[in-house]
XYZ file of C-alpha atoms in Angstrom:
108
model
C -11.871 3.083 -11.672
C -10.867 5.375 -14.536
C -8.140 4.933 -17.151
C -5.550 7.725 -17.270
C -3.243 8.804 -19.958
C -0.482 6.841 -18.172
C -0.684 3.514 -16.402
C 1.181 5.029 -13.460
C -1.534 7.746 -13.079
C -4.276 5.148 -13.207
C -2.760 3.307 -10.504
C -2.155 6.362 -8.344
C -5.692 7.448 -8.916
C -7.088 4.204 -7.544
C -4.860 4.402 -4.449
C -5.616 8.171 -3.876
C -7.302 8.445 -0.552
C -6.546 8.167 3.022
C -4.867 4.693 3.831
C -6.246 2.807 0.980
C -2.812 0.993 0.326
C -2.661 0.368 4.137
C -6.102 -1.280 4.128
C -4.981 -3.542 1.347
C -1.736 -4.515 3.258
C -3.837 -5.263 6.487
C -6.246 -7.405 4.380
C -3.323 -9.299 2.900
C -2.610 -10.658 6.374
C -6.193 -12.120 6.549
C -9.895 -11.211 6.511
C -10.979 -8.259 8.869
C -14.003 -7.113 10.265
C -14.733 -3.399 10.123
C -14.003 -2.723 13.843
C -10.666 -4.442 13.451
C -9.747 -2.357 10.517
C -10.878 0.822 12.579
C -8.560 -0.286 15.410
C -5.606 -0.757 12.965
C -6.223 2.636 11.392
C -6.814 4.896 14.446
C -5.852 8.100 12.516
C -8.978 8.273 10.305
C -12.555 8.648 11.052
C -15.239 6.031 10.672
C -16.817 8.145 8.021
C -13.485 8.216 6.012
C -12.799 4.504 6.598
C -16.186 3.594 5.142
C -15.572 5.815 2.235
C -12.215 4.292 1.407
C -13.763 0.531 2.032
C -16.523 1.420 -0.521
C -14.164 2.864 -3.149
C -11.857 -0.229 -2.935
C -14.922 -2.383 -3.281
C -16.191 -0.415 -6.235
C -12.659 -0.821 -7.898
C -12.681 -4.538 -7.383
C -9.771 -4.667 -4.833
C -11.814 -5.963 -1.770
C -14.946 -7.989 -1.230
C -17.364 -7.304 1.451
C -19.216 -10.300 2.923
C -22.217 -9.870 5.153
C -23.058 -12.930 7.172
C -26.688 -13.510 7.934
C -26.400 -13.442 11.738
C -27.800 -11.341 14.555
C -26.228 -8.931 14.698
C -25.082 -8.943 11.198
C -21.247 -9.614 10.834
C -19.415 -8.086 7.890
C -15.960 -9.027 6.842
C -13.655 -7.570 4.243
C -11.204 -9.521 2.200
C -9.134 -9.236 -0.910
C -10.238 -10.049 -4.355
C -7.694 -11.615 -6.706
C -6.817 -8.070 -8.050
C -6.137 -7.039 -4.572
C -3.843 -10.025 -3.977
C -2.208 -9.482 -7.113
C -1.440 -5.735 -6.389
C 0.224 -6.696 -2.924
C 3.981 -6.874 -4.311
C 3.582 -3.363 -5.786
C 2.384 -1.987 -2.513
C 4.886 -3.899 -0.561
C 7.546 -2.362 -2.614
C 5.970 1.208 -2.083
C 6.170 0.468 1.626
C 9.970 -0.383 1.429
C 10.647 2.789 -0.576
C 8.721 4.721 1.927
C 11.009 3.193 4.638
C 13.979 4.284 2.674
C 12.872 7.913 2.403
C 11.869 8.076 6.203
C 15.334 7.009 6.889
C 16.794 9.679 4.626
C 14.449 12.134 6.382
C 15.464 11.181 9.900
C 19.225 11.329 9.042
C 18.830 14.746 7.518
C 16.865 15.962 10.535
C 19.225 14.318 13.102
C-alpha cells in the first residue's frame, strides 16, 4: 500500500486490479477457501486470483490461514480493516447498479 497525493487515489490504488472489491464483498459473507472463491469468480484465471489475494493480504485487508491437515486447507477471511471498508464497497456496488441501469435505459 502506497500513500498518494489524495486519499481517494490511495483507495483506488489499493483496489486496482481484477475483482479485488468483489473478493472483499464475498469474504464479508464469510470465510472462503480458494476453490470457493475461484467458483465465485469464474471470469479470472487462477494465476490472477492468486495475485489479487496476495496483494489484498499484503495490504492488510484479508488474512490467509493454513490449517495443518493433509491435504493442507487454506481459508481466506477479512481483517478488521477489510470489514471496515465494506460499507464503502457496498456503496460503490449500489452506484454501479445505478450506472448499469442508465446504460441499459440508454441502449434500450
